[in-house]
Amino acid sequence: MFDLDKIVRPNIRQLKPYSSARDEFSGSEGIFLDANENPFGQLNRYPDPYQRILKDKIAELKGVVPSKIFVGNGSDEIIDLAFRIFCEPGKDKVLTFTPTYGMYDVSANINNVEVESMPLTPSFEIDLNALRSKLEFGQYRIIFICSPNNPTGNSISTSVIEEIFEKTEGIVIVDEAYIDFSENDSTIKLIQKYSNLIVMQTLSKAWGLAGVRVGLGFANEKIINLFNKVKPPYNVSQLNQEAALKAINNLSKYEEQVATLLKEKEFLLKELGKLESIKKIYPSDTNFLLVEMEDADQTYTRLVEEKIIVRNRNQQVKNCIRITVGTKNENEVLIKTLKTIENEK
């Protein structure tokens, strides 16, 4: 049985959070002489520390109540806060499934938390048979599951994720940064069922707001309260909140862009499949393709010379590069350049 109090660090349980001026008064009208702000200017006031208006819109969009939403300075802040809330430095351990998003390891190292990495199968699935014995000991404070996974592009089935919940006493974080490009359902629907679930999403990908840094966390109220307790008081700027609201209020633009990117992904799949230098294109539920080349390093270097920047993932998946779906023109230039490189041999 999952016991949240049991895995929260004792100092976090006892922590008295910083109380900002906007905690004491959250109205928008009045004479504000409480926060030592400059009374002049357009951005002279501190932003809402709990992003209430933005959360109301996200709640409407995602079908959850605002009290189950955390807004972070990118998903990376959510990852870091999870380590600080649930993991004792130099003592606790977390689990990842590799290859996957590199910030789990980086954040763990910053927080002095040991990472145990379990390789995915050759088809990039979680090996449940190998995992079951590990989970029996209840040794992981956090289990990270990236789905759809970066850099492989595939989704982890909900049934596999649910089995992990049945076996663990720790927190399970499902990173859904690319869920908007997938036909699979979000695991947000499982929050009511599993009190140890945290789902991460982002406005950086499908919403086109990578420069704004707005990450979304979904969990039960007790976990969200812990995140609000530990986060910096004004972790998301007013400008970023406004940019996020503007994007969410223009749902038709988001839907049009996602449809365009998925159509362009099909174009890339078709054209890349014609090239002899490409050995395999892995299935993808994202806005990128993991592609196995004859020589990933050489192809990457030649593309850089032509000012086309892809991601060399050779160190994670042998001879693979990761290609993000671009505009129609960008994708056509990529294919033309790859053909030229192939003809040079």
Coordinates of C-alpha atoms in Angstrom, one line a residue:
M1 CA 0.0 0.0 0.0
F2 CA 1.4 3.4 -1.0
D3 CA 2.0 5.8 1.9
L4 CA 2.9 9.3 0.7
D5 CA 4.1 10.5 4.2
K6 CA 6.4 7.5 4.3
I7 CA 8.4 8.6 1.3
V8 CA 8.4 12.4 1.7
R9 CA 11.7 13.6 3.1
P10 CA 11.3 14.5 6.8
N11 CA 12.7 18.0 6.4
I12 CA 10.1 18.6 3.6
R13 CA 7.3 17.3 5.8
Q14 CA 8.3 19.8 8.5
L15 CA 9.1 22.6 6.0
K16 CA 7.3 25.9 6.6
P17 CA 7.0 27.4 3.1
Y18 CA 7.9 30.9 2.2
S19 CA 4.8 33.1 2.4
S20 CA 4.9 35.7 -0.4
A21 CA 2.9 38.9 -0.4
R22 CA 0.6 37.4 -3.0
D23 CA -0.2 34.5 -0.8
E24 CA -1.8 36.9 1.7
F25 CA -3.8 38.8 -1.0
S26 CA -4.5 37.5 -4.5
G27 CA -6.9 40.2 -5.8
S28 CA -6.1 42.2 -8.9
E29 CA -7.3 45.6 -7.8
G30 CA -6.2 47.8 -4.9
I31 CA -3.3 49.9 -3.6
F32 CA -0.4 47.5 -3.4
L33 CA 2.1 48.6 -0.7
D34 CA 2.9 45.1 0.5
A35 CA 5.7 43.6 -1.7
N36 CA 8.3 46.4 -2.0
E37 CA 7.5 46.6 -5.8
N38 CA 8.1 49.6 -7.9
P39 CA 4.7 51.3 -8.4
F40 CA 5.6 52.3 -12.0
G41 CA 5.7 50.2 -15.2
Q42 CA 3.8 47.4 -17.0
L43 CA 5.6 44.5 -15.4
N44 CA 6.2 46.0 -12.0
R45 CA 4.0 43.6 -10.0
Y46 CA 5.0 40.0 -9.0
P47 CA 3.0 37.3 -10.9
D48 CA 0.4 35.1 -9.4
P49 CA 2.6 32.5 -7.6
Y50 CA 0.0 29.8 -8.3
Q51 CA -0.9 30.7 -11.8
R52 CA -4.7 30.5 -11.0
I53 CA -6.0 31.8 -14.3
L54 CA -3.7 29.6 -16.4
K55 CA -4.6 26.6 -14.3
D56 CA -8.3 27.2 -14.8
K57 CA -7.7 27.1 -18.6
I58 CA -5.5 24.0 -18.3
A59 CA -8.1 22.3 -16.2
E60 CA -10.8 23.0 -18.8
L61 CA -8.5 21.6 -21.5
K62 CA -7.4 18.5 -19.7
G63 CA -10.5 17.6 -17.8
V64 CA -9.0 17.8 -14.3
V65 CA -9.6 20.2 -11.4
P66 CA -7.1 23.0 -10.9
S67 CA -6.0 21.7 -7.5
K68 CA -4.5 18.7 -9.3
I69 CA -2.3 20.8 -11.6
F70 CA 1.2 22.2 -11.0
V71 CA 2.8 24.7 -13.4
G72 CA 6.6 24.6 -13.5
N73 CA 9.4 26.5 -15.1
G74 CA 9.6 23.8 -17.7
S75 CA 9.3 20.1 -16.9
D76 CA 12.8 20.2 -15.7
E77 CA 11.7 22.1 -12.6
I78 CA 9.1 19.4 -11.9
I79 CA 11.8 16.7 -12.2
D80 CA 14.1 18.6 -9.8
L81 CA 11.4 19.2 -7.3
A82 CA 10.5 15.5 -7.3
F83 CA 14.0 14.7 -6.3
R84 CA 14.1 17.3 -3.6
I85 CA 10.7 16.2 -2.1
F86 CA 11.1 12.4 -2.2
C87 CA 14.8 11.5 -2.3
E88 CA 17.3 11.7 0.5
P89 CA 20.7 12.7 -1.0
G90 CA 23.3 10.0 -0.8
K91 CA 20.7 7.5 0.4
D92 CA 17.8 6.9 -2.0
K93 CA 17.7 5.4 -5.4
V94 CA 15.5 6.0 -8.6
L95 CA 14.9 3.9 -11.7
T96 CA 15.0 4.8 -15.3
F97 CA 14.6 2.8 -18.5
T98 CA 17.3 3.5 -21.1
P99 CA 17.7 5.0 -23.6
T100 CA 15.6 7.9 -22.4
Y101 CA 15.5 11.6 -21.6
G102 CA 18.9 12.6 -20.1
M103 CA 17.7 15.2 -17.6
Y104 CA 16.5 12.4 -15.2
D105 CA 20.2 11.4 -14.7
V106 CA 21.4 15.0 -14.6
S107 CA 18.9 16.1 -12.0
A108 CA 19.7 12.9 -9.9
N109 CA 23.4 13.7 -10.0
I110 CA 22.7 17.3 -8.9
N111 CA 20.7 16.0 -6.0
N112 CA 23.2 13.3 -5.2
V113 CA 20.7 10.5 -5.8
E114 CA 21.7 7.1 -7.2
V115 CA 20.2 6.2 -10.6
E116 CA 19.7 2.5 -11.6
S117 CA 19.1 2.2 -15.3
M118 CA 17.3 -0.7 -16.8
P119 CA 17.8 -1.2 -20.6
L120 CA 14.7 -1.3 -22.7
T121 CA 14.2 -4.4 -25.0
P122 CA 15.5 -4.2 -28.6
S123 CA 12.0 -3.0 -29.5
F124 CA 12.3 -0.4 -26.8
E125 CA 9.7 -1.9 -24.5
I126 CA 10.0 -2.3 -20.7
D127 CA 11.0 -5.9 -19.8
L128 CA 8.4 -6.7 -17.2
N129 CA 9.9 -10.1 -16.3
A130 CA 13.2 -8.5 -15.5
L131 CA 11.5 -5.6 -13.7
R132 CA 9.3 -7.7 -11.4
S133 CA 12.1 -9.0 -9.2
K134 CA 13.5 -5.5 -8.8
L135 CA 10.2 -4.0 -7.7
E136 CA 9.7 -6.7 -5.0
F137 CA 12.2 -5.0 -2.8
G138 CA 10.6 -1.6 -2.9
Q139 CA 13.9 0.1 -3.3
Y140 CA 13.1 2.9 -5.7
R141 CA 11.7 6.3 -4.5
I142 CA 10.9 7.4 -8.0
I143 CA 10.4 5.4 -11.3
F144 CA 10.6 7.5 -14.4
I145 CA 8.7 6.4 -17.5
C146 CA 9.0 8.5 -20.6
S147 CA 6.0 7.8 -22.9
P148 CA 6.2 8.5 -25.8
N149 CA 9.9 7.9 -25.1
N150 CA 12.7 10.2 -26.1
P151 CA 14.8 9.4 -28.2
T152 CA 13.1 6.2 -29.4
G153 CA 9.7 7.7 -30.2
N154 CA 7.5 4.8 -29.1
S155 CA 4.9 4.7 -26.3
I156 CA 4.8 2.4 -23.3
S157 CA 1.5 0.6 -23.1
T158 CA -0.9 1.6 -20.3
S159 CA -1.2 -2.0 -19.1
V160 CA 2.6 -2.1 -18.5
I161 CA 2.5 1.1 -16.6
E162 CA -0.4 -0.1 -14.5
E163 CA 1.5 -3.3 -13.6
I164 CA 4.4 -1.2 -12.3
F165 CA 1.9 0.7 -10.1
E166 CA 0.8 -2.6 -8.6
K167 CA 4.4 -3.5 -7.7
T168 CA 5.9 -0.3 -6.4
E169 CA 5.7 1.7 -3.2
G170 CA 7.4 4.7 -4.7
I171 CA 6.4 7.6 -6.9
V172 CA 5.9 6.9 -10.6
I173 CA 6.5 9.8 -13.0
V174 CA 5.1 9.4 -16.5
D175 CA 6.7 12.0 -18.8
E176 CA 4.3 12.8 -21.6
A177 CA 6.1 15.6 -23.3
Y178 CA 5.1 14.2 -26.7
I179 CA 1.6 13.0 -25.9
D180 CA -0.1 15.6 -28.2
F181 CA 1.3 13.8 -31.2
S182 CA 0.2 10.4 -30.1
E183 CA -3.1 8.6 -30.7
N184 CA -2.7 7.0 -27.2
D185 CA -4.6 8.3 -24.2
S186 CA -2.8 10.2 -21.5
T187 CA -2.2 8.6 -18.2
I188 CA -3.8 11.6 -16.5
K189 CA -7.0 9.5 -16.4
L190 CA -5.2 7.3 -13.9
I191 CA -4.5 9.9 -11.2
Q192 CA -7.8 9.1 -9.4
K193 CA -6.8 5.4 -9.3
Y194 CA -3.1 5.7 -8.3
S195 CA -2.1 8.2 -5.6
N196 CA 1.6 7.8 -6.4
L197 CA 1.3 9.0 -10.0
I198 CA 2.7 12.2 -11.4
V199 CA 2.1 13.0 -15.0
M200 CA 4.3 15.5 -16.8
Q201 CA 3.3 17.4 -20.0
T202 CA 4.7 20.5 -21.6
L203 CA 3.8 23.4 -23.8
S204 CA 7.2 23.3 -25.4
K205 CA 6.4 20.8 -28.2
A206 CA 3.0 20.7 -29.8
W207 CA 2.1 24.1 -28.5
G208 CA 5.2 25.7 -29.9
L209 CA 6.3 27.4 -26.7
A210 CA 9.8 26.0 -26.1
G211 CA 11.1 29.5 -25.4
V212 CA 8.5 30.1 -22.8
R213 CA 9.4 27.2 -20.5
V214 CA 6.1 26.1 -19.1
G215 CA 5.8 22.5 -17.8
L216 CA 2.7 20.9 -16.5
G217 CA 2.4 18.4 -13.6
F218 CA -0.7 16.4 -12.8
A219 CA -1.2 14.5 -9.5
N220 CA -3.5 14.2 -6.5
E221 CA -3.9 17.3 -4.3
K222 CA -1.4 16.1 -1.6
I223 CA 1.4 15.8 -4.1
I224 CA 0.6 19.1 -5.7
N225 CA 0.6 20.8 -2.3
L226 CA 4.1 19.4 -1.7
F227 CA 5.3 20.9 -5.0
N228 CA 3.7 24.2 -4.2
K229 CA 5.4 24.1 -0.7
V230 CA 8.9 23.5 -2.1
K231 CA 8.9 25.6 -5.3
P232 CA 10.3 29.1 -5.5
P233 CA 7.5 31.6 -4.8
Y234 CA 7.3 33.1 -8.3
N235 CA 8.5 30.2 -10.5
V236 CA 6.6 31.2 -13.7
S237 CA 6.9 34.8 -14.9
Q238 CA 3.9 36.9 -15.8
L239 CA 5.1 37.0 -19.5
N240 CA 5.3 33.2 -19.6
Q241 CA 1.9 32.8 -18.0
E242 CA 0.4 35.2 -20.6
A243 CA 2.1 33.5 -23.5
A244 CA 0.7 30.1 -22.3
L245 CA -2.8 31.5 -21.9
K246 CA -2.7 33.0 -25.4
A247 CA -1.7 29.7 -26.9
I248 CA -4.3 27.7 -25.1
N249 CA -7.0 30.2 -26.0
N250 CA -6.1 29.6 -29.7
L251 CA -6.9 25.9 -29.8
S252 CA -7.5 25.9 -33.6
K253 CA -3.9 27.0 -34.3
Y254 CA -2.6 24.2 -32.1
E255 CA -4.7 21.6 -33.8
E256 CA -3.7 22.9 -37.2
Q257 CA 0.0 22.8 -36.4
V258 CA -0.2 19.3 -34.9
A259 CA -2.0 18.1 -38.1
T260 CA 0.6 19.7 -40.3
L261 CA 3.5 18.2 -38.4
L262 CA 1.9 14.7 -38.5
K263 CA 1.4 15.1 -42.3
E264 CA 5.0 16.2 -42.7
K265 CA 6.1 13.2 -40.6
E266 CA 4.5 10.9 -43.1
F267 CA 6.3 12.7 -45.9
L268 CA 9.6 12.1 -44.1
L269 CA 8.8 8.5 -43.4
K270 CA 8.1 7.9 -47.1
E271 CA 11.2 9.8 -48.4
L272 CA 13.6 8.5 -45.8
G273 CA 12.5 5.0 -46.6
K274 CA 13.8 5.4 -50.2
L275 CA 17.4 6.1 -49.1
E276 CA 19.8 3.1 -49.2
S277 CA 21.9 4.7 -46.4
I278 CA 19.1 4.4 -44.0
K279 CA 18.8 0.9 -42.4
K280 CA 15.8 1.4 -40.2
I281 CA 13.2 4.0 -39.2
Y282 CA 11.7 3.2 -35.8
P283 CA 8.0 3.7 -35.1
S284 CA 7.2 7.1 -33.6
D285 CA 4.3 8.6 -31.7
T286 CA 6.1 11.9 -31.6
N287 CA 7.2 14.8 -33.8
F288 CA 10.6 13.2 -34.4
L289 CA 12.0 10.0 -36.0
L290 CA 14.8 7.8 -34.7
V291 CA 16.7 6.7 -37.8
E292 CA 19.4 4.1 -38.1
M293 CA 22.1 5.0 -40.6
E294 CA 25.1 3.2 -42.2
D295 CA 27.3 5.7 -40.3
A296 CA 25.5 8.1 -37.9
D297 CA 28.6 10.1 -37.0
Q298 CA 29.6 10.7 -40.6
T299 CA 26.0 11.6 -41.7
Y300 CA 25.6 14.0 -38.7
T301 CA 28.9 15.7 -39.5
R302 CA 28.0 16.2 -43.2
L303 CA 24.5 17.6 -42.3
V304 CA 26.1 20.1 -39.9
E305 CA 28.4 21.2 -42.7
E306 CA 25.3 21.9 -44.7
K307 CA 23.8 23.8 -41.7
I308 CA 21.2 21.1 -41.0
I309 CA 21.2 20.2 -37.4
V310 CA 19.8 16.9 -36.2
R311 CA 20.6 15.0 -33.0
N312 CA 23.3 12.4 -33.0
R313 CA 22.1 9.6 -30.8
N314 CA 24.9 7.1 -31.7
Q315 CA 26.0 6.9 -28.0
Q316 CA 22.4 5.9 -26.9
V317 CA 21.3 3.8 -29.9
K318 CA 24.0 2.5 -32.2
N319 CA 24.3 4.4 -35.5
C320 CA 21.1 6.4 -35.0
I321 CA 20.2 10.0 -35.5
R322 CA 17.1 11.8 -34.3
I323 CA 15.3 13.9 -36.8
T324 CA 12.7 16.5 -35.7
V325 CA 9.9 17.1 -38.1
G326 CA 10.3 20.6 -39.5
T327 CA 8.4 22.7 -42.0
K328 CA 7.6 21.4 -45.5
N329 CA 10.6 23.4 -46.9
E330 CA 13.0 22.2 -44.1
N331 CA 12.0 18.6 -44.6
E332 CA 12.4 18.8 -48.4
V333 CA 15.9 20.4 -48.0
L334 CA 16.8 17.6 -45.5
I335 CA 15.8 14.9 -47.9
K336 CA 17.6 16.6 -50.8
T337 CA 20.8 16.9 -48.7
L338 CA 20.7 13.3 -47.6
K339 CA 20.4 12.2 -51.2
T340 CA 23.4 14.3 -52.1
I341 CA 25.4 12.8 -49.2
E342 CA 24.4 9.3 -50.3
N343 CA 25.6 10.0 -53.8
E344 CA 29.0 11.1 -52.6
K345 CA 29.9 7.6 -51.6

